[in-house]
PDB file of C-alpha atoms in Angstrom:
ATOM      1  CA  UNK B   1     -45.603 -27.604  38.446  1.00  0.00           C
ATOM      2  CA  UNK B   2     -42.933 -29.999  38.102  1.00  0.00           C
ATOM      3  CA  UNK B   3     -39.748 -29.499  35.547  1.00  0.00           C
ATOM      4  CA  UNK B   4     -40.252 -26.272  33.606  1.00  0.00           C
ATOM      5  CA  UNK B   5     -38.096 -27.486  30.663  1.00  0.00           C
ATOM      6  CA  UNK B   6     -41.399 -29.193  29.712  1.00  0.00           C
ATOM      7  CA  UNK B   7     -44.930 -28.606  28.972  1.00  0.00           C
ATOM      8  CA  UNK B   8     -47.542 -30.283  28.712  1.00  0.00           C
ATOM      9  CA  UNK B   9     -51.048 -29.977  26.227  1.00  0.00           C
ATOM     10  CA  UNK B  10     -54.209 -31.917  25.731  1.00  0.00           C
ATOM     11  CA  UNK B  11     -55.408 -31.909  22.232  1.00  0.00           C
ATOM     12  CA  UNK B  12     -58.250 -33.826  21.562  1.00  0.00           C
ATOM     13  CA  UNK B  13     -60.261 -34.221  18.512  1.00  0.00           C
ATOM     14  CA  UNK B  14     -62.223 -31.207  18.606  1.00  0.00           C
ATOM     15  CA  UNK B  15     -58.863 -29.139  18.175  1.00  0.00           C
ATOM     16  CA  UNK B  16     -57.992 -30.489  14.964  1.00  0.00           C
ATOM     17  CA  UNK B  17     -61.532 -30.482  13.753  1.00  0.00           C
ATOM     18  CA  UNK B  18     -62.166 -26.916  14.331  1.00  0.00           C
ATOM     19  CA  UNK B  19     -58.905 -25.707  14.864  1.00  0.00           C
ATOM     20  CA  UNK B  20     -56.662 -26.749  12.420  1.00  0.00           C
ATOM     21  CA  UNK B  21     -54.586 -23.939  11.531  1.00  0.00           C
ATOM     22  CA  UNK B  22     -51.155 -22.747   8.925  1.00  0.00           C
ATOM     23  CA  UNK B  23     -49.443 -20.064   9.873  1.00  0.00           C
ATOM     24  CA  UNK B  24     -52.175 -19.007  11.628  1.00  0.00           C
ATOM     25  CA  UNK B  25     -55.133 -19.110   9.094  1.00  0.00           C
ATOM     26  CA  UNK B  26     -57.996 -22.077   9.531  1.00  0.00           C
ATOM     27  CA  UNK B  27     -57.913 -24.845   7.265  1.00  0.00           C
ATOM     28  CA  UNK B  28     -60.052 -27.619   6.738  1.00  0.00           C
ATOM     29  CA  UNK B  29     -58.979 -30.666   8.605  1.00  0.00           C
ATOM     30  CA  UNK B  30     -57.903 -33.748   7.533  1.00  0.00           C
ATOM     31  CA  UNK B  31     -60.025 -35.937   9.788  1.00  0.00           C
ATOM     32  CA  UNK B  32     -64.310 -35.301   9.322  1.00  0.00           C
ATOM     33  CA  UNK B  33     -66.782 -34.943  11.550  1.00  0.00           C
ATOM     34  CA  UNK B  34     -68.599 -38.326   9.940  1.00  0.00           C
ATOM     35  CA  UNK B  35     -65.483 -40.180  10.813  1.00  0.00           C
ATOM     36  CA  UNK B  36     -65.401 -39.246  14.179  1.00  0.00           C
ATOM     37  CA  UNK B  37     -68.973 -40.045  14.713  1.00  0.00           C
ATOM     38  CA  UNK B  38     -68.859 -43.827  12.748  1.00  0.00           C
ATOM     39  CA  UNK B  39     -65.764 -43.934  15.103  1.00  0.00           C
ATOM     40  CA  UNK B  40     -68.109 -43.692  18.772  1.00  0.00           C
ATOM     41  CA  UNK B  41     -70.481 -45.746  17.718  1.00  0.00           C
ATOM     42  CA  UNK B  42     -68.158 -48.686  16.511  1.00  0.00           C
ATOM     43  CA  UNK B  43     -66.420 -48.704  19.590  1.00  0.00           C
ATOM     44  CA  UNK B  44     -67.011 -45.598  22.085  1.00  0.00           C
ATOM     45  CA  UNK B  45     -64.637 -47.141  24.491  1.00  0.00           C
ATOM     46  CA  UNK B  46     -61.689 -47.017  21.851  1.00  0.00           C
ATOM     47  CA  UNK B  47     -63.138 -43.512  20.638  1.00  0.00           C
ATOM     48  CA  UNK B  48     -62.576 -42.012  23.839  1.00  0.00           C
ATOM     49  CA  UNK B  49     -59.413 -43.161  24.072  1.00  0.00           C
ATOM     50  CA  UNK B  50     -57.762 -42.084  21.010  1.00  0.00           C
ATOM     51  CA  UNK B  51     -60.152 -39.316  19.960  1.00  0.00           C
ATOM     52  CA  UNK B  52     -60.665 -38.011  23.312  1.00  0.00           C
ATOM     53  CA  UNK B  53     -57.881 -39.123  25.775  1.00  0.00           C
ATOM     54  CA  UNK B  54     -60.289 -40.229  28.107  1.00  0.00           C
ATOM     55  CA  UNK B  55     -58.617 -43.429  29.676  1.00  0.00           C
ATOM     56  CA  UNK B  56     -61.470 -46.066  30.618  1.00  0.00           C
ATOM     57  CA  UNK B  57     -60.926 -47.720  34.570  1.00  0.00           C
ATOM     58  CA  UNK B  58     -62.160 -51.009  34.936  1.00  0.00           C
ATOM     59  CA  UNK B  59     -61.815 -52.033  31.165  1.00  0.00           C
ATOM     60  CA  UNK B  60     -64.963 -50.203  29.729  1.00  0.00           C
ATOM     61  CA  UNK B  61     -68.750 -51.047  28.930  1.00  0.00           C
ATOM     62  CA  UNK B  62     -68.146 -53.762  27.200  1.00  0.00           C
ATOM     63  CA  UNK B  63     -65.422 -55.627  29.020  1.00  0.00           C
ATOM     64  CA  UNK B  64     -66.175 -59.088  29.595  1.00  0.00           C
ATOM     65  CA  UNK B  65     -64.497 -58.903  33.651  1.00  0.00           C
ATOM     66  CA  UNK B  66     -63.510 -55.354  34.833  1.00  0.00           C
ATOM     67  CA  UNK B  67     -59.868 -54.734  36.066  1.00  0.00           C
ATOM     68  CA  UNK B  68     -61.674 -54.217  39.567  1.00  0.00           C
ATOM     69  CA  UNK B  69     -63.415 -57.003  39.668  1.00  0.00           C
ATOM     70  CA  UNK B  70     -60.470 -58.647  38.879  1.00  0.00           C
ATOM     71  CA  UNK B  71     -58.576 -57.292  41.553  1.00  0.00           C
ATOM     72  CA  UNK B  72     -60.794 -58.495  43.971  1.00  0.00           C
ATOM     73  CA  UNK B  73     -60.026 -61.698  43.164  1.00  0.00           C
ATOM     74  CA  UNK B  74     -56.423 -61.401  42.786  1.00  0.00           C
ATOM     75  CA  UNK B  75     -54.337 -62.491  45.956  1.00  0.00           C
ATOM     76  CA  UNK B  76     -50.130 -62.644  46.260  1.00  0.00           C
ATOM     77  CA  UNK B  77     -49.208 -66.369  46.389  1.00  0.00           C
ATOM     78  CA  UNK B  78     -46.286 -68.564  44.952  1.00  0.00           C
ATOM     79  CA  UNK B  79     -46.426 -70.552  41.621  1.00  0.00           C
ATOM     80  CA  UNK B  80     -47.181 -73.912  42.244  1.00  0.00           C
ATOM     81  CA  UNK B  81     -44.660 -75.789  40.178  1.00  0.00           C
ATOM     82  CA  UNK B  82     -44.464 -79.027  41.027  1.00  0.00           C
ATOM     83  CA  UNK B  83     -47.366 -81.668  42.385  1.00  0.00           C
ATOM     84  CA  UNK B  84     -47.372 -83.400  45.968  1.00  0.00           C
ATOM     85  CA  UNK B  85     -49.557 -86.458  44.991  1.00  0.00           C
ATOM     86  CA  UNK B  86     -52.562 -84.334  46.603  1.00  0.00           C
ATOM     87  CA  UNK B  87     -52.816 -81.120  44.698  1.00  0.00           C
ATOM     88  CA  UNK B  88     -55.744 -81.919  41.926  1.00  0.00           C
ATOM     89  CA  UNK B  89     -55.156 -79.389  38.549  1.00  0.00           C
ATOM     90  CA  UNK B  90     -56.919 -78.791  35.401  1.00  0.00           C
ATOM     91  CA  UNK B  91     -54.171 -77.792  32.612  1.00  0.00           C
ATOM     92  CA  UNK B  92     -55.608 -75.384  29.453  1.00  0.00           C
ATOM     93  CA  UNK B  93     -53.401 -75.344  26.417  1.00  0.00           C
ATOM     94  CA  UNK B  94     -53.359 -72.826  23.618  1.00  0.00           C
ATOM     95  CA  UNK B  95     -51.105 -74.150  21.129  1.00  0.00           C
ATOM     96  CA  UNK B  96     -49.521 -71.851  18.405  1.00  0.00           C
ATOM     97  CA  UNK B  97     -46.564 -72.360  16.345  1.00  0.00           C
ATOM     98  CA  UNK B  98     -45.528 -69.189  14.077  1.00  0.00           C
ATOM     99  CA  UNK B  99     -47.629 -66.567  15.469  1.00  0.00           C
ATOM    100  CA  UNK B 100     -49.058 -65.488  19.052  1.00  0.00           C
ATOM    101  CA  UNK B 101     -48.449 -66.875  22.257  1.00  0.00           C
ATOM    102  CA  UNK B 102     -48.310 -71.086  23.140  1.00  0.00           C
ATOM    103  CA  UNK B 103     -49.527 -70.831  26.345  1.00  0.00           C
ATOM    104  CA  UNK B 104     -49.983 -73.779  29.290  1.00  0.00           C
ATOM    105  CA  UNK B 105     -51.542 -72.407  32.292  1.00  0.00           C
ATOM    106  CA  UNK B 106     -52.287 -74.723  35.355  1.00  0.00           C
ATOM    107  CA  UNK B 107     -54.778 -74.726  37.422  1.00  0.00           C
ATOM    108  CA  UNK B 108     -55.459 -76.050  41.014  1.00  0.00           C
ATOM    109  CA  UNK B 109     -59.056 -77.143  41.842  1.00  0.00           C
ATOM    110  CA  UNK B 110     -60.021 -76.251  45.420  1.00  0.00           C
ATOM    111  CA  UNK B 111     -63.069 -77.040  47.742  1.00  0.00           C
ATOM    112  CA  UNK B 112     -63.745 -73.706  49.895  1.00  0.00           C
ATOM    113  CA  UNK B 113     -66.193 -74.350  52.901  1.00  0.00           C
ATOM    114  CA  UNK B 114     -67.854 -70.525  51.832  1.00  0.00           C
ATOM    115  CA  UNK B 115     -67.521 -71.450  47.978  1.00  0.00           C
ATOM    116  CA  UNK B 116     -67.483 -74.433  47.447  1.00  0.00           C
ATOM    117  CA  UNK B 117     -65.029 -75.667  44.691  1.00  0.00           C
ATOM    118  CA  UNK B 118     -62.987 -72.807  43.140  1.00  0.00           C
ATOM    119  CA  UNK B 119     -59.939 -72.769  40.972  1.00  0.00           C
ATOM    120  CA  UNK B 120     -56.493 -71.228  41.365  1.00  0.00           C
ATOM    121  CA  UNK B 121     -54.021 -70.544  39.002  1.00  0.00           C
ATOM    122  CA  UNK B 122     -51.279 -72.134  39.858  1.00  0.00           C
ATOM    123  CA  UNK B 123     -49.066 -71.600  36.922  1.00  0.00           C
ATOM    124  CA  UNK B 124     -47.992 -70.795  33.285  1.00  0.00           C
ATOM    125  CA  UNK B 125     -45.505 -72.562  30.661  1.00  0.00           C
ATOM    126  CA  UNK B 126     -44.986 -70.126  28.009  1.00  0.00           C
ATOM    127  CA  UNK B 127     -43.616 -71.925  25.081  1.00  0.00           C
ATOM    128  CA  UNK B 128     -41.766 -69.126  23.821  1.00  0.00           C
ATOM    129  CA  UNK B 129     -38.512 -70.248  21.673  1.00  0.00           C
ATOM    130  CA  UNK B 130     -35.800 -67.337  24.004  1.00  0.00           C
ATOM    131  CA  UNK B 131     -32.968 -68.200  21.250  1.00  0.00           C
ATOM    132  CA  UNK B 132     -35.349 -66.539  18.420  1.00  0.00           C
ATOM    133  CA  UNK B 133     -34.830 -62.673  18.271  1.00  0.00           C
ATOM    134  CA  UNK B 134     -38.525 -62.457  17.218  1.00  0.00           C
ATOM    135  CA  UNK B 135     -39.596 -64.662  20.951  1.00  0.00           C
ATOM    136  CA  UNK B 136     -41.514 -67.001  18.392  1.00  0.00           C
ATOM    137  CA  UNK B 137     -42.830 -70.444  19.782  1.00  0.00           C
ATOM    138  CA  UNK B 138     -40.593 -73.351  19.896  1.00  0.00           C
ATOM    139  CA  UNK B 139     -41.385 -76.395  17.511  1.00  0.00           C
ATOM    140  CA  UNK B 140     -44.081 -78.389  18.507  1.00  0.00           C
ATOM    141  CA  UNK B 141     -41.763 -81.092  19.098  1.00  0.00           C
ATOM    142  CA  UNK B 142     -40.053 -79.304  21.881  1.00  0.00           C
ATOM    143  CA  UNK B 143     -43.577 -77.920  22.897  1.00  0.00           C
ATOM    144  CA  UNK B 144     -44.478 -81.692  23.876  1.00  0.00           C
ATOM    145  CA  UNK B 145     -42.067 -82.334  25.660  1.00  0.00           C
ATOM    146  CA  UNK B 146     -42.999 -79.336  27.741  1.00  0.00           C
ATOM    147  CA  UNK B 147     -46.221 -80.823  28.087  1.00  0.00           C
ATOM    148  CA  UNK B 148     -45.422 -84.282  29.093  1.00  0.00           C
ATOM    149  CA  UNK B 149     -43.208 -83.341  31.838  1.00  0.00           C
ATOM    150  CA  UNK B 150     -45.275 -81.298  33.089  1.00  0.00           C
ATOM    151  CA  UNK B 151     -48.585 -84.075  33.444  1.00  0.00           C
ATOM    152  CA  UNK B 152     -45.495 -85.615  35.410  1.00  0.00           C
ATOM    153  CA  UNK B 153     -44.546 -82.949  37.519  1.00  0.00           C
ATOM    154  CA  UNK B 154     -47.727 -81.928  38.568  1.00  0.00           C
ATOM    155  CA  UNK B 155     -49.717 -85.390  38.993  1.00  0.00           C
ATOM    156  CA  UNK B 156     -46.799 -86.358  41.817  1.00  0.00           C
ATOM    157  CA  UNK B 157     -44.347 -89.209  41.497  1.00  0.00           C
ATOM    158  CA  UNK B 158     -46.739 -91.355  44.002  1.00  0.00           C
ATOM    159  CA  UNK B 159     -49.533 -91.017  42.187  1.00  0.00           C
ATOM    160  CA  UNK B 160     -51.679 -93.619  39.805  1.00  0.00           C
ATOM    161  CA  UNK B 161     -50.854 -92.050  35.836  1.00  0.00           C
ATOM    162  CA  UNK B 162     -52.509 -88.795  35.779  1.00  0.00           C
ATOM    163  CA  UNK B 163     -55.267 -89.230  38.380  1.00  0.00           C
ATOM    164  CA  UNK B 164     -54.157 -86.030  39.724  1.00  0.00           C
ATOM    165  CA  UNK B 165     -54.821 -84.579  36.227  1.00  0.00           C
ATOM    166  CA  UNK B 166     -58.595 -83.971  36.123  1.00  0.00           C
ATOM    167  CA  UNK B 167     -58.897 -82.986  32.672  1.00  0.00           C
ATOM    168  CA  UNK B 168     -56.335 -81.480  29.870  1.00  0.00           C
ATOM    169  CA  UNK B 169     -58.416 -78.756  27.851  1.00  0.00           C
ATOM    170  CA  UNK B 170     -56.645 -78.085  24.281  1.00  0.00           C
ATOM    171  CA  UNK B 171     -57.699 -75.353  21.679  1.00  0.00           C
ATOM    172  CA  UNK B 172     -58.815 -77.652  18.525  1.00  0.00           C
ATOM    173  CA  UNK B 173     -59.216 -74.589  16.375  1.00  0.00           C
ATOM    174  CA  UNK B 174     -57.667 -74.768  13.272  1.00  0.00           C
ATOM    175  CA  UNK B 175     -54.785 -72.296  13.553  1.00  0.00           C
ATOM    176  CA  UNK B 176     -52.471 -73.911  16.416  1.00  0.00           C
ATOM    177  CA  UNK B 177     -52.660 -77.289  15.050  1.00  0.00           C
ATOM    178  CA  UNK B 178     -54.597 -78.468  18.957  1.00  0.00           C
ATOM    179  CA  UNK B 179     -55.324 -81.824  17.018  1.00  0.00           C
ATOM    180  CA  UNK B 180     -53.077 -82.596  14.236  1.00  0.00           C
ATOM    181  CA  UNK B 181     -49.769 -81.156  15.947  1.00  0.00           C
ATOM    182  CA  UNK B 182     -50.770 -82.139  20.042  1.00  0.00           C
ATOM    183  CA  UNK B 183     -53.456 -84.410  20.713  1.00  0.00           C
ATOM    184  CA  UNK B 184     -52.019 -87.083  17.686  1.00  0.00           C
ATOM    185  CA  UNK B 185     -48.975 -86.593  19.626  1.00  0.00           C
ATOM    186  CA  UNK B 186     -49.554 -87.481  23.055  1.00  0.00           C
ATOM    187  CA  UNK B 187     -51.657 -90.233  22.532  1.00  0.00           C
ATOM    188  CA  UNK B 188     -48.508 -92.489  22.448  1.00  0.00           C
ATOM    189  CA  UNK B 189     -46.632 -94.202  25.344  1.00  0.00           C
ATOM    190  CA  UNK B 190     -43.461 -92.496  25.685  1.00  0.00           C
ATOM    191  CA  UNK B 191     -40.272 -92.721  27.471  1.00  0.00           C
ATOM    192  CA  UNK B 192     -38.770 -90.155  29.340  1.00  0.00           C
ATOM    193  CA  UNK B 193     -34.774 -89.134  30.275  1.00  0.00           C
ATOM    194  CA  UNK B 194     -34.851 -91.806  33.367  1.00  0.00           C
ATOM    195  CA  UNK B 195     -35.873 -94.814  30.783  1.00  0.00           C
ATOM    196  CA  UNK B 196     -39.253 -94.553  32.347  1.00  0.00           C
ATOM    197  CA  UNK B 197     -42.620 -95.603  30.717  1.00  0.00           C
ATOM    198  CA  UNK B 198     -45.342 -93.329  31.204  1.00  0.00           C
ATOM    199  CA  UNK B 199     -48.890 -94.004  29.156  1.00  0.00           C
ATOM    200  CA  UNK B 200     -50.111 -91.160  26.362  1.00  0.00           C
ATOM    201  CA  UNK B 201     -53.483 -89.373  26.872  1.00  0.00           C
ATOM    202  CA  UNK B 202     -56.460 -88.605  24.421  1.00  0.00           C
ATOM    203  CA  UNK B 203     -59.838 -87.564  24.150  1.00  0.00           C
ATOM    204  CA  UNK B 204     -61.866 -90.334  24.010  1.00  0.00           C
ATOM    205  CA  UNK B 205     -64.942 -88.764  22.715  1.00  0.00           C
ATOM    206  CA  UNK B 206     -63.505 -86.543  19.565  1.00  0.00           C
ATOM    207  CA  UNK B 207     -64.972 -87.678  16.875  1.00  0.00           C
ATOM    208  CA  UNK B 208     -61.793 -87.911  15.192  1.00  0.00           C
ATOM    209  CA  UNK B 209     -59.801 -90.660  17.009  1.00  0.00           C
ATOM    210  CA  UNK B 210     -63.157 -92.936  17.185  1.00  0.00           C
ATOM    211  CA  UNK B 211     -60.596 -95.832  15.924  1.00  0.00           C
ATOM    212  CA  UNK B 212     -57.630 -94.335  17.912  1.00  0.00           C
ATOM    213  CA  UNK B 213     -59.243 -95.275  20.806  1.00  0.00           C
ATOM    214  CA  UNK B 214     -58.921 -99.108  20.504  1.00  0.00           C
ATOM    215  CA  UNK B 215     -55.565 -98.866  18.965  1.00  0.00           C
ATOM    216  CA  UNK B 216     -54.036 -96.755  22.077  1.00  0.00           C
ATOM    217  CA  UNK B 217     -55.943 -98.532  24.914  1.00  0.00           C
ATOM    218  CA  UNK B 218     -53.543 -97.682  27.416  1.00  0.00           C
ATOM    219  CA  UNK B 219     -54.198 -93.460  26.760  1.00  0.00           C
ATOM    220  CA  UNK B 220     -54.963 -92.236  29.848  1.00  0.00           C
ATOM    221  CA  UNK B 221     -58.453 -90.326  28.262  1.00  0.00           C
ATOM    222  CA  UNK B 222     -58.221 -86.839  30.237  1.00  0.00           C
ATOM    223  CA  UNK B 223     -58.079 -84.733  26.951  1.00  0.00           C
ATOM    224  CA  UNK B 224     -61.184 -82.160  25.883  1.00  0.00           C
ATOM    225  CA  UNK B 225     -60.788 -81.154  23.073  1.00  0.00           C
ATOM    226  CA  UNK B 226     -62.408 -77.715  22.340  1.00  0.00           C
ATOM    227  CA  UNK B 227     -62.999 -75.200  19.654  1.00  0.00           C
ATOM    228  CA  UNK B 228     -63.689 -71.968  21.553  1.00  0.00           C
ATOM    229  CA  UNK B 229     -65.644 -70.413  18.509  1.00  0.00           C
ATOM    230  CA  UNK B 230     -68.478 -73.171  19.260  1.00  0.00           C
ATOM    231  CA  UNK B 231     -68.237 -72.629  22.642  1.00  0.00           C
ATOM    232  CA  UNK B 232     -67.806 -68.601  22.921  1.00  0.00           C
ATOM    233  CA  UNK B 233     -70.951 -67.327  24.398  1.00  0.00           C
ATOM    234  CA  UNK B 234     -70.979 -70.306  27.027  1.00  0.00           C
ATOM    235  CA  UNK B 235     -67.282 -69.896  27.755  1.00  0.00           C
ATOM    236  CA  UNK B 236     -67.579 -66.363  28.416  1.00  0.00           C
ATOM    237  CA  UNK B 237     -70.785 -66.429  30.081  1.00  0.00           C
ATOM    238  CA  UNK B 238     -69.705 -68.904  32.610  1.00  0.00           C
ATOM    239  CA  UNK B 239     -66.096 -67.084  33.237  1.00  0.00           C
ATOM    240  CA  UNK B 240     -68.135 -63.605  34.021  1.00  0.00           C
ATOM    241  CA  UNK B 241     -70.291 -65.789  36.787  1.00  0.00           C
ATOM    242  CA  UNK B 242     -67.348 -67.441  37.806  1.00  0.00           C
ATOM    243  CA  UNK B 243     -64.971 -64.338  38.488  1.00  0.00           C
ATOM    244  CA  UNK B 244     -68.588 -62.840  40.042  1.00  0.00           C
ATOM    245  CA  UNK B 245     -68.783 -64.824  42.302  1.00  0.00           C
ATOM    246  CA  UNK B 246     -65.297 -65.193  43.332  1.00  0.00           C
ATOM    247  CA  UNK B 247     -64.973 -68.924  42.183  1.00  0.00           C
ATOM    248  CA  UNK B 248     -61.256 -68.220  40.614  1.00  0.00           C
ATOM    249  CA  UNK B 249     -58.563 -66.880  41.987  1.00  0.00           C
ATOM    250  CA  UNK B 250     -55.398 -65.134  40.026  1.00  0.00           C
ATOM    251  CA  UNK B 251     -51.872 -64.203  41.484  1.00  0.00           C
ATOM    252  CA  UNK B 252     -51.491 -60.698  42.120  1.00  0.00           C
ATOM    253  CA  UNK B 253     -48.426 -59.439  40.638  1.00  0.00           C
ATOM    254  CA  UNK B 254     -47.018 -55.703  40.411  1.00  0.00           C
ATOM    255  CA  UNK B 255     -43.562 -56.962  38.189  1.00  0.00           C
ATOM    256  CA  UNK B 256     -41.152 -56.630  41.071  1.00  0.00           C
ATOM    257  CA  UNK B 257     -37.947 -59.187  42.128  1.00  0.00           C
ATOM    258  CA  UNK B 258     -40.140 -60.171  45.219  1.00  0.00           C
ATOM    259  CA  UNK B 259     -43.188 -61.021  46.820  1.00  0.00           C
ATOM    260  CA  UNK B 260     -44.327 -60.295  49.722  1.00  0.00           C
ATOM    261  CA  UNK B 261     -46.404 -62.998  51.266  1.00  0.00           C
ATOM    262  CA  UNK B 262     -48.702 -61.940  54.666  1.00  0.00           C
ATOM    263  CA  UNK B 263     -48.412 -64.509  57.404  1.00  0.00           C
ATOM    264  CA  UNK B 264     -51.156 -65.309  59.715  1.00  0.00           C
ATOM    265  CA  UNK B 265     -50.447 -66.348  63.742  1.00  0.00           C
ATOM    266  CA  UNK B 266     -52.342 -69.340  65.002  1.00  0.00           C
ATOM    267  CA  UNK B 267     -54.805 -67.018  66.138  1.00  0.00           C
ATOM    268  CA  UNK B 268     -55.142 -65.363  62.907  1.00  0.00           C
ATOM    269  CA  UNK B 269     -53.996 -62.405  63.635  1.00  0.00           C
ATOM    270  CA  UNK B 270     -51.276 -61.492  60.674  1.00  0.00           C
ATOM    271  CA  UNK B 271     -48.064 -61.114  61.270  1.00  0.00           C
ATOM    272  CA  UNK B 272     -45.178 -59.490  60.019  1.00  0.00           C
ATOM    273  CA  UNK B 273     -45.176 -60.253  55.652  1.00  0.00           C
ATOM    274  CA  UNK B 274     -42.580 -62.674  54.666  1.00  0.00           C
ATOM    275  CA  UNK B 275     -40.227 -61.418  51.428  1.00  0.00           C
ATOM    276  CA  UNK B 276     -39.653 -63.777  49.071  1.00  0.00           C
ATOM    277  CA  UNK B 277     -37.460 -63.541  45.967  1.00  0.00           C
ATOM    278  CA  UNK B 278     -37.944 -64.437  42.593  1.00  0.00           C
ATOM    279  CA  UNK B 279     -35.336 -66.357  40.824  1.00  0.00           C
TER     280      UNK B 279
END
């Protein structure tokens, strides 16, 4: 079967335990039959993988969301990348500045007469530095600026400052610098490339800018700050009901220079999909 230049062999773990051979004559292996065992009950999942090569579907036992359950809520859909004074988001920051990814995903907020209000993601601002061989973040000067053009971009140039924002979530754990490096930041008024004015935001009920508050009065307070460590076990239990019961949805990708978007008629039936092409 298939190109005979090749061939192809399964070895698992049991053939180097009890197979392990020189020149033809046995000899003990290098990996024990303790390790192997401490190895499945640590993480079986993993074990089966690399011990086994038995490849889990659906993320394994202990996978928070399942890749099918996640493809069940997964639908093919344009980024959203611009407000039009209607669209209501939520925007989720993970800040990082030497290591990992700086991430800025945007959310819409929906009401669904089956569902009720569900969110979509509508898009993400990586805050990857592309002139660093090594794809590092960018300074977290540049990272702001990201930021603030995008509260403009997405709460619509018609709009009343940021009431299209609903709330600004930021990682406050210690390693990405959520409060010292982005939430001191923004709390200012700034002024943009046009000479416009727009007002800072903040979080008015960190207990760390108790006094900021009265000093910037005119910060817009749509920050949360939150330290996901505190919050784990409630963060993750409400993102499995969530994704259960089909209260988010995420853009269904498969890496290609297109999408192909299905088109409905006015009497619902679906027409012939639409091809649209990335740029």
């Amino acid at each position: 079967m298939g190109d005979r230049n090749y061939y192809v062999c399964d070895l698992n773990i049991d053939t180097v335990l009890y197979h392990t051979t020189v020149d033809g004559k046995p000899i003990k292996s290098h990996i024990s039959e303790e390790l192997v065992k401490k190895s499945l009950q640590e993480d079986p999942d993993k074990a089966q993988q690399e011990l086994y090569n038995k490849f889990i579907r659906g993320g394994g036992k202990n996978a928070i969301i399942t890749s099918d359950t996640m493809l069940t809520c997964s639908k093919t859909y344009v980024p959203i990348l611009k407000g039009d004074n209607k669209k209501k988001f939520i925007f989720c920051y993970d800040p990082a500045r030497a290591f990992d990814n700086s991430i800025l995903s945007i959310w819409e907020v929906l009401e669904d007469e089956a569902y009720g209000l569900m969110i979509k993601l509508a898009n993400v601002i990586s805050m990857v530095d592309m002139e660093n061989t090594k794809k590092t973040p960018l300074p977290m000067t540049e990272q702001i600026k990201k930021i603030r053009q995008a509260l403009i971009d997405y709460n619509g140039d018609k709009a009343v400052p940021y009431e299209n924002i609903l709330a600004f979530y930021i990682d406050a754990g210690s390693g990405g610098g959520g409060v010292s490096a982005v939430a001191d930041n923004l709390m200012e008024d700034w002024t943009d490339e046009y000479g416009i004015k727009h007002k800072g935001v903040i979080d008015p009920n960190h207990p760390q800018y108790v006094t900021a508050r009265a000093k910037y009065d005119s910060a817009i307070p749509i920050v949360k700050l939150v330290e996901p460590r505190q919050y784990k076990k409630i963060i993750y239990d409400a993102l499995q009901k969530m994704v259960g019961e089909h209260l988010i949805i995420f853009p269904l990708y498969d890496g290609k220079d297109h999408l192909l978007i299905q088109k409905e008629g006015k009497n619902g039936e679906d027409l012939e999909p639409e091809r649209m092409v990335l740029t």
